[in-house]
Amino acid sequence: MLFESLLDAGDVTLATRLWTMLLYTVLLIVGWKKTLPELEDSTPYGKYLAGMVLFAVSDFLAPDFWNYISEVESVWSFDYSEELHMEWIYQFFVFFVAGDYFLFRLLVWGGLLLIYAKVCKRWSTDTVAFMFLLLVFFSQFASSRANMGVAVYYLGLSFLLVPIPEKRKRSIVIALALIAFSSIFHSTMTMLIAFTPIILLPNLAKLSKKIIITFLVVVISLMIYVMNNPMEVIELLGSDTILKKFIFYMEEYDELEWGKPTGGISGWITFIVRELRMLTPVIILTFILRYKEENLPPIIVKTFNIVLAITMAAYTFRLMYPDVGVIALRMMNLTYPALALIVARMHTDKLLSSRQVYLLMAFPLLDTIYENIYRFYGGW
């Protein structure tokens, strides 16, 4: 196995930390130079995609890089003595690659990047611009296995928003199949799928304040009922629902005091950064609001609706249950690939200048740099 010596060590060494930081920095610099000049033609993305795959496979600073090692070993050795946090599809992948952890990561994270390359093609968006923004906005994409489901979902959504010419019915079937298929990769996909019908609405940004307030009232009422009557809702929906995950986080992270500063300067900085991270979608959405609906491609308007709705729901949950902010953050994570697609498409269409992209990237980039430095010094 390629990672055999690393897996035996079972820890992050100085060499692996330096490798990750160096590769990430190179990808940022190259992506910056390729993306931020005014785009004339689509940038060839083959080499950049290969670099992104290499980073995703060997992101040694990602906590889940090491967490998944034991999961893969347990699946391959049929050791189910402890509960596995891995859906059956990933267990299938483990057996498909004969338990090789390198090939497992290559299949999952390399596969999702190839899917995103297809999404960019359907979005008529510069692929390097999108992947660079994905690296900035969503620095942890190489960590969570949920991102495979997110990639499959946005591919399916693209067939709904940009049907194959003269094959609209076939496009709808493909879209619904892919969106449904995305649910097997992670339970959080249930939330993303639930927001899909919002694309049928007009631009939510143009709706009146009364409608937005009504939305918040409905969401808050549902959350209060669900969280106060969890077992009844589980019985109603069935045992295999995302609500079980909610209950787990409510119990587990309440004990860990998630969402509260853990003490010391480092604890307070981390707490502030996590809180500010949730502002990223709000800042970007607010910036995009200044465009009139007729100036934006329909695919941006419809995807904007989903991002806005998720953001509102995440903030509602964050305010109602501040001790388990991890749930709100995970909900917000579903918006970052969409934001990268929106900003990349607007930059490709010259609706956003390089200077405006600079402004939009300012905090996400600082957040990403802080996160990696924090991990480099063993903060995770």
Short mmCIF file of C-alpha atoms in Angstrom, two decimals:
data_model
loop_
_atom_site.label_atom_id
_atom_site.label_comp_id
_atom_site.label_asym_id
_atom_site.label_seq_id
_atom_site.Cartn_x
_atom_site.Cartn_y
_atom_site.Cartn_z
CA MET A 1 0.00 0.00 0.00
CA LEU A 2 1.26 3.46 -0.86
CA PHE A 3 0.37 4.84 2.59
CA GLU A 4 1.50 1.73 4.49
CA SER A 5 4.29 3.43 6.44
CA LEU A 6 2.01 6.37 7.25
CA LEU A 7 -0.80 4.11 8.35
CA ASP A 8 1.55 2.20 10.65
CA ALA A 9 2.71 5.47 12.16
CA GLY A 10 -0.91 6.45 12.71
CA ASP A 11 -0.04 10.09 13.25
CA VAL A 12 0.66 13.32 11.40
CA THR A 13 4.41 13.81 11.01
CA LEU A 14 6.22 17.04 10.21
CA ALA A 15 6.86 15.77 6.67
CA THR A 16 3.18 15.08 6.00
CA ARG A 17 2.20 18.47 7.44
CA LEU A 18 4.73 20.27 5.22
CA TRP A 19 3.64 18.26 2.17
CA THR A 20 -0.02 19.22 2.62
CA MET A 21 0.72 22.89 3.26
CA LEU A 22 3.10 23.08 0.28
CA LEU A 23 0.68 21.38 -2.12
CA TYR A 24 -2.25 23.49 -0.91
CA THR A 25 -0.23 26.70 -1.28
CA VAL A 26 0.86 25.77 -4.82
CA LEU A 27 -2.73 25.03 -5.82
CA LEU A 28 -3.87 28.36 -4.37
CA ILE A 29 -1.18 30.34 -6.20
CA VAL A 30 -1.71 28.57 -9.54
CA GLY A 31 -5.49 28.85 -9.24
CA TRP A 32 -5.18 32.53 -8.31
CA LYS A 33 -3.05 33.29 -11.37
CA LYS A 34 -5.27 31.30 -13.73
CA THR A 35 -8.59 32.60 -12.39
CA LEU A 36 -8.35 36.20 -11.35
CA PRO A 37 -7.15 37.84 -14.57
CA GLU A 38 -10.10 38.77 -16.77
CA LEU A 39 -11.05 35.50 -18.45
CA GLU A 40 -10.96 35.46 -22.23
CA ASP A 41 -11.19 31.75 -22.93
CA SER A 42 -11.72 28.70 -20.77
CA THR A 43 -8.52 27.67 -19.03
CA PRO A 44 -7.24 24.10 -19.72
CA TYR A 45 -7.91 22.27 -16.49
CA GLY A 46 -6.29 18.84 -16.86
CA LYS A 47 -3.12 19.57 -14.85
CA TYR A 48 -4.98 21.57 -12.23
CA LEU A 49 -7.55 18.78 -11.82
CA ALA A 50 -4.70 16.30 -11.35
CA GLY A 51 -3.22 18.54 -8.64
CA MET A 52 -6.57 18.81 -6.91
CA VAL A 53 -6.98 15.02 -6.96
CA LEU A 54 -3.49 14.59 -5.51
CA PHE A 55 -4.33 17.04 -2.73
CA ALA A 56 -7.65 15.33 -2.00
CA VAL A 57 -5.97 11.94 -1.77
CA SER A 58 -3.12 13.12 0.46
CA ASP A 59 -4.67 15.83 2.63
CA PHE A 60 -2.86 14.63 5.75
CA LEU A 61 -4.01 17.64 7.78
CA ALA A 62 -7.67 16.73 7.42
CA PRO A 63 -8.83 15.02 10.64
CA ASP A 64 -11.00 12.61 8.68
CA PHE A 65 -7.97 11.40 6.70
CA TRP A 66 -6.89 9.52 9.82
CA ASN A 67 -10.40 8.77 11.08
CA TYR A 68 -11.30 6.91 7.89
CA ILE A 69 -8.27 4.64 8.18
CA SER A 70 -9.81 2.68 11.03
CA GLU A 71 -13.18 2.65 9.24
CA VAL A 72 -11.66 1.15 6.08
CA GLU A 73 -9.65 -1.38 8.10
CA SER A 74 -12.76 -2.44 10.03
CA VAL A 75 -14.77 -2.95 6.85
CA TRP A 76 -12.00 -4.86 5.09
CA SER A 77 -11.43 -7.15 8.09
CA PHE A 78 -15.18 -7.60 8.76
CA ASP A 79 -14.69 -6.11 12.21
CA TYR A 80 -18.08 -4.68 13.11
CA SER A 81 -17.53 -4.71 16.87
CA GLU A 82 -18.01 -0.95 16.93
CA GLU A 83 -20.54 1.15 15.03
CA LEU A 84 -19.22 2.17 11.62
CA HIS A 85 -19.76 5.72 10.43
CA MET A 86 -19.66 4.67 6.80
CA GLU A 87 -22.61 4.11 4.47
CA TRP A 88 -22.91 0.83 2.58
CA ILE A 89 -21.82 2.45 -0.70
CA TYR A 90 -18.44 3.32 0.80
CA GLN A 91 -18.15 -0.17 2.25
CA PHE A 92 -18.66 -1.44 -1.29
CA PHE A 93 -15.88 0.88 -2.46
CA VAL A 94 -13.56 -0.59 0.21
CA PHE A 95 -14.07 -4.10 -1.14
CA PHE A 96 -13.85 -2.85 -4.73
CA VAL A 97 -10.30 -1.56 -4.08
CA ALA A 98 -9.38 -4.56 -1.91
CA GLY A 99 -9.01 -2.47 1.22
CA ASP A 100 -6.29 -0.21 -0.20
CA TYR A 101 -6.72 3.14 1.54
CA PHE A 102 -4.97 5.12 -1.20
CA LEU A 103 -7.22 3.67 -3.89
CA PHE A 104 -10.24 4.23 -1.67
CA ARG A 105 -9.49 7.95 -1.38
CA LEU A 106 -8.65 8.13 -5.07
CA LEU A 107 -12.00 6.55 -5.94
CA VAL A 108 -14.06 8.76 -3.61
CA TRP A 109 -12.38 12.17 -3.70
CA GLY A 110 -10.92 11.82 -7.18
CA GLY A 111 -14.31 10.67 -8.39
CA LEU A 112 -16.17 13.63 -6.91
CA LEU A 113 -13.74 16.08 -8.56
CA LEU A 114 -14.33 14.42 -11.93
CA ILE A 115 -18.07 14.78 -11.31
CA TYR A 116 -17.57 18.48 -10.55
CA ALA A 117 -15.64 18.85 -13.83
CA LYS A 118 -18.75 17.52 -15.58
CA VAL A 119 -20.95 19.92 -13.59
CA CYS A 120 -18.77 22.86 -14.72
CA LYS A 121 -19.15 21.77 -18.33
CA ARG A 122 -22.93 21.71 -17.98
CA TRP A 123 -22.84 25.08 -16.21
CA SER A 124 -20.67 26.55 -19.01
CA THR A 125 -18.27 27.56 -16.26
CA ASP A 126 -14.49 27.72 -16.24
CA THR A 127 -13.40 24.56 -14.42
CA VAL A 128 -10.17 25.97 -12.97
CA ALA A 129 -12.06 28.98 -11.61
CA PHE A 130 -14.59 26.71 -9.92
CA MET A 131 -12.01 24.34 -8.42
CA PHE A 132 -9.93 27.25 -7.17
CA LEU A 133 -13.00 28.75 -5.50
CA LEU A 134 -13.91 25.33 -4.12
CA LEU A 135 -10.47 25.18 -2.55
CA VAL A 136 -10.98 28.65 -1.05
CA PHE A 137 -14.63 28.49 -0.01
CA PHE A 138 -14.72 24.87 0.98
CA SER A 139 -11.23 23.96 2.14
CA GLN A 140 -12.46 20.80 3.85
CA PHE A 141 -13.91 19.20 0.73
CA ALA A 142 -11.19 16.53 0.96
CA SER A 143 -12.32 15.59 4.45
CA SER A 144 -15.96 14.61 4.54
CA ARG A 145 -17.27 11.73 2.46
CA ALA A 146 -20.56 13.65 2.25
CA ASN A 147 -19.05 15.69 -0.56
CA MET A 148 -19.43 12.79 -2.97
CA GLY A 149 -23.18 13.02 -2.43
CA VAL A 150 -23.08 16.81 -2.82
CA ALA A 151 -21.22 16.47 -6.16
CA VAL A 152 -23.73 13.90 -7.45
CA TYR A 153 -26.61 16.12 -6.30
CA TYR A 154 -25.37 19.22 -8.14
CA LEU A 155 -24.77 17.13 -11.26
CA GLY A 156 -28.39 15.98 -11.08
CA LEU A 157 -29.58 19.52 -10.41
CA SER A 158 -27.74 20.71 -13.52
CA PHE A 159 -29.88 18.42 -15.68
CA LEU A 160 -32.99 20.01 -14.17
CA LEU A 161 -31.73 23.54 -14.73
CA VAL A 162 -29.99 22.97 -18.07
CA PRO A 163 -31.83 20.14 -19.88
CA ILE A 164 -30.24 18.35 -22.82
CA PRO A 165 -31.40 20.15 -26.00
CA GLU A 166 -34.57 18.56 -27.36
CA LYS A 167 -34.42 15.85 -24.67
CA ARG A 168 -36.17 17.52 -21.76
CA LYS A 169 -37.99 14.41 -20.51
CA ARG A 170 -34.80 12.38 -20.55
CA SER A 171 -33.02 15.17 -18.68
CA ILE A 172 -35.70 15.18 -15.97
CA VAL A 173 -35.39 11.41 -15.53
CA ILE A 174 -31.57 11.65 -15.30
CA ALA A 175 -31.83 14.55 -12.87
CA LEU A 176 -34.28 12.84 -10.53
CA ALA A 177 -32.26 9.60 -10.64
CA LEU A 178 -29.01 11.37 -9.75
CA ILE A 179 -30.62 13.47 -7.02
CA ALA A 180 -32.18 10.36 -5.47
CA PHE A 181 -28.88 8.46 -5.89
CA SER A 182 -27.01 11.20 -3.99
CA SER A 183 -28.94 10.30 -0.83
CA ILE A 184 -27.06 7.01 -0.39
CA PHE A 185 -23.74 8.78 0.15
CA HIS A 186 -24.58 10.61 3.38
CA SER A 187 -27.59 11.31 5.55
CA THR A 188 -27.10 15.09 5.30
CA MET A 189 -28.13 14.84 1.66
CA THR A 190 -31.70 14.53 2.89
CA MET A 191 -31.60 18.22 3.82
CA LEU A 192 -30.24 19.27 0.44
CA ILE A 193 -32.78 17.19 -1.44
CA ALA A 194 -35.59 18.67 0.66
CA PHE A 195 -34.73 22.15 -0.64
CA THR A 196 -34.82 21.12 -4.33
CA PRO A 197 -38.47 22.12 -5.01
CA ILE A 198 -37.47 25.72 -4.24
CA ILE A 199 -36.09 25.99 -7.79
CA LEU A 200 -39.72 26.13 -8.94
CA LEU A 201 -40.21 29.44 -7.14
CA PRO A 202 -39.33 32.82 -8.60
CA ASN A 203 -36.15 34.49 -7.37
CA LEU A 204 -36.48 34.41 -3.59
CA ALA A 205 -34.41 37.56 -3.33
CA LYS A 206 -37.24 39.44 -5.04
CA LEU A 207 -39.95 38.20 -2.72
CA SER A 208 -41.44 40.46 -0.09
CA LYS A 209 -40.28 40.56 3.50
CA LYS A 210 -43.66 39.11 4.54
CA ILE A 211 -42.96 35.90 2.60
CA ILE A 212 -39.48 35.55 4.08
CA ILE A 213 -40.84 36.14 7.59
CA THR A 214 -43.54 33.53 6.96
CA PHE A 215 -40.84 31.08 5.86
CA LEU A 216 -38.90 31.67 9.08
CA VAL A 217 -42.02 31.24 11.21
CA VAL A 218 -42.83 27.92 9.52
CA VAL A 219 -39.24 26.64 9.82
CA ILE A 220 -38.97 27.65 13.48
CA SER A 221 -42.33 26.06 14.29
CA LEU A 222 -41.35 22.79 12.60
CA MET A 223 -37.98 22.72 14.35
CA ILE A 224 -39.55 23.33 17.76
CA TYR A 225 -42.06 20.54 17.20
CA VAL A 226 -39.49 18.07 15.82
CA MET A 227 -36.89 18.65 18.54
CA ASN A 228 -39.52 18.44 21.29
CA ASN A 229 -41.10 15.28 19.85
CA PRO A 230 -38.18 13.39 18.26
CA MET A 231 -39.36 9.84 18.90
CA GLU A 232 -42.84 10.51 17.51
CA VAL A 233 -41.34 11.96 14.34
CA ILE A 234 -38.93 9.02 13.99
CA GLU A 235 -41.83 6.59 14.23
CA LEU A 236 -43.73 8.60 11.64
CA LEU A 237 -40.87 8.83 9.14
CA GLY A 238 -39.18 5.50 9.83
CA SER A 239 -36.03 4.57 11.69
CA ASP A 240 -33.51 5.48 9.00
CA THR A 241 -33.82 9.26 9.04
CA ILE A 242 -31.54 12.21 9.51
CA LEU A 243 -33.36 13.00 12.75
CA LYS A 244 -31.33 10.31 14.48
CA LYS A 245 -28.20 12.20 13.52
CA PHE A 246 -29.69 15.36 14.98
CA ILE A 247 -30.37 13.61 18.27
CA PHE A 248 -26.83 12.20 18.28
CA TYR A 249 -25.32 15.63 17.82
CA MET A 250 -27.67 17.16 20.38
CA GLU A 251 -26.40 14.68 22.98
CA GLU A 252 -22.76 14.26 21.91
CA TYR A 253 -21.81 17.84 21.18
CA ASP A 254 -23.77 19.25 24.09
CA GLU A 255 -21.38 17.36 26.34
CA LEU A 256 -18.40 18.67 24.37
CA GLU A 257 -19.82 22.20 24.56
CA TRP A 258 -19.57 22.62 20.80
CA GLY A 259 -20.17 26.18 19.74
CA LYS A 260 -18.67 27.63 22.91
CA PRO A 261 -15.13 29.00 23.33
CA THR A 262 -12.99 26.31 24.94
CA GLY A 263 -10.74 28.79 26.73
CA GLY A 264 -7.46 30.48 25.93
CA ILE A 265 -6.62 32.66 22.95
CA SER A 266 -6.67 29.72 20.53
CA GLY A 267 -10.11 28.63 21.76
CA TRP A 268 -11.57 32.10 21.36
CA ILE A 269 -10.07 32.58 17.88
CA THR A 270 -11.44 29.21 16.76
CA PHE A 271 -14.87 30.07 18.16
CA ILE A 272 -14.92 33.44 16.37
CA VAL A 273 -13.74 31.94 13.07
CA ARG A 274 -16.43 29.26 13.20
CA GLU A 275 -19.06 31.89 13.81
CA LEU A 276 -17.75 34.16 11.05
CA ARG A 277 -17.56 31.20 8.67
CA MET A 278 -21.32 31.09 8.66
CA LEU A 279 -21.35 34.70 7.44
CA THR A 280 -19.56 33.78 4.20
CA PRO A 281 -22.72 32.75 2.31
CA VAL A 282 -24.55 35.79 3.68
CA ILE A 283 -21.85 38.17 2.41
CA ILE A 284 -21.83 36.57 -1.03
CA LEU A 285 -25.62 36.41 -1.27
CA THR A 286 -25.90 40.06 -0.24
CA PHE A 287 -23.39 41.03 -2.91
CA ILE A 288 -25.27 39.12 -5.62
CA LEU A 289 -28.58 40.73 -4.61
CA ARG A 290 -27.57 43.95 -6.34
CA TYR A 291 -27.96 42.27 -9.71
CA LYS A 292 -31.35 42.39 -11.33
CA GLU A 293 -32.90 39.03 -12.06
CA GLU A 294 -32.88 39.61 -15.80
CA ASN A 295 -29.11 40.12 -15.73
CA LEU A 296 -28.41 36.70 -14.27
CA PRO A 297 -28.58 33.34 -16.07
CA PRO A 298 -31.58 31.26 -14.87
CA ILE A 299 -29.25 28.56 -13.52
CA ILE A 300 -27.72 31.09 -11.12
CA VAL A 301 -31.11 32.42 -9.99
CA LYS A 302 -32.48 28.94 -9.27
CA THR A 303 -29.36 27.76 -7.45
CA PHE A 304 -29.33 31.05 -5.56
CA ASN A 305 -32.81 30.16 -4.24
CA ILE A 306 -31.51 26.91 -2.74
CA VAL A 307 -28.47 28.56 -1.16
CA LEU A 308 -30.61 31.34 0.33
CA ALA A 309 -33.11 28.87 1.80
CA ILE A 310 -30.39 26.67 3.34
CA THR A 311 -28.67 29.73 4.79
CA MET A 312 -31.90 30.93 6.40
CA ALA A 313 -32.60 27.48 7.82
CA ALA A 314 -29.04 27.12 9.15
CA TYR A 315 -29.19 30.48 10.91
CA THR A 316 -32.59 29.60 12.35
CA PHE A 317 -31.17 26.38 13.81
CA ARG A 318 -28.05 28.17 15.06
CA LEU A 319 -30.14 30.70 16.97
CA MET A 320 -32.47 28.08 18.39
CA TYR A 321 -29.81 25.57 19.43
CA PRO A 322 -26.53 27.48 19.96
CA ASP A 323 -24.92 24.59 21.86
CA VAL A 324 -24.97 22.34 18.79
CA GLY A 325 -23.72 24.73 16.13
CA VAL A 326 -22.11 21.77 14.35
CA ILE A 327 -25.48 21.01 12.75
CA ALA A 328 -25.84 24.56 11.43
CA LEU A 329 -22.28 24.44 10.10
CA ARG A 330 -22.93 21.15 8.33
CA MET A 331 -26.05 22.63 6.78
CA MET A 332 -24.03 25.64 5.64
CA ASN A 333 -21.36 23.34 4.15
CA LEU A 334 -23.96 22.25 1.61
CA THR A 335 -23.94 25.77 0.15
CA TYR A 336 -20.22 26.19 -0.52
CA PRO A 337 -19.98 24.15 -3.77
CA ALA A 338 -23.04 26.04 -5.06
CA LEU A 339 -21.46 29.38 -4.12
CA ALA A 340 -18.27 28.37 -5.94
CA LEU A 341 -20.35 27.50 -9.01
CA ILE A 342 -22.28 30.77 -8.87
CA VAL A 343 -19.22 32.99 -8.44
CA ALA A 344 -17.22 31.06 -11.07
CA ARG A 345 -20.08 31.32 -13.59
CA MET A 346 -20.54 35.04 -12.92
CA HIS A 347 -16.80 35.57 -13.34
CA THR A 348 -16.83 33.47 -16.54
CA ASP A 349 -19.68 35.62 -17.89
CA LYS A 350 -17.82 38.79 -16.80
CA LEU A 351 -20.60 39.71 -14.39
CA LEU A 352 -17.96 39.86 -11.67
CA SER A 353 -14.61 41.54 -12.19
CA SER A 354 -11.39 40.19 -10.71
CA ARG A 355 -11.50 42.93 -8.07
CA GLN A 356 -15.00 41.89 -7.03
CA VAL A 357 -13.87 38.27 -6.79
CA TYR A 358 -10.98 39.47 -4.60
CA LEU A 359 -13.51 41.03 -2.23
CA LEU A 360 -15.70 37.93 -2.13
CA MET A 361 -12.71 35.71 -1.42
CA ALA A 362 -11.21 37.84 1.33
CA PHE A 363 -12.74 36.24 4.43
CA PRO A 364 -13.09 32.68 3.06
CA LEU A 365 -9.40 32.74 2.16
CA LEU A 366 -8.39 34.01 5.61
CA ASP A 367 -10.64 31.38 7.19
CA THR A 368 -9.04 28.66 5.07
CA ILE A 369 -5.49 29.80 5.86
CA TYR A 370 -6.29 29.93 9.59
CA GLU A 371 -7.86 26.47 9.47
CA ASN A 372 -4.79 24.94 7.83
CA ILE A 373 -2.33 26.71 10.15
CA TYR A 374 -4.42 25.55 13.12
CA ARG A 375 -4.26 21.98 11.84
CA PHE A 376 -0.55 22.30 11.04
CA TYR A 377 0.20 22.95 14.69
CA GLY A 378 -1.94 20.02 15.77
CA GLY A 379 -5.05 22.00 16.65
CA TRP A 380 -7.39 19.26 15.53
#
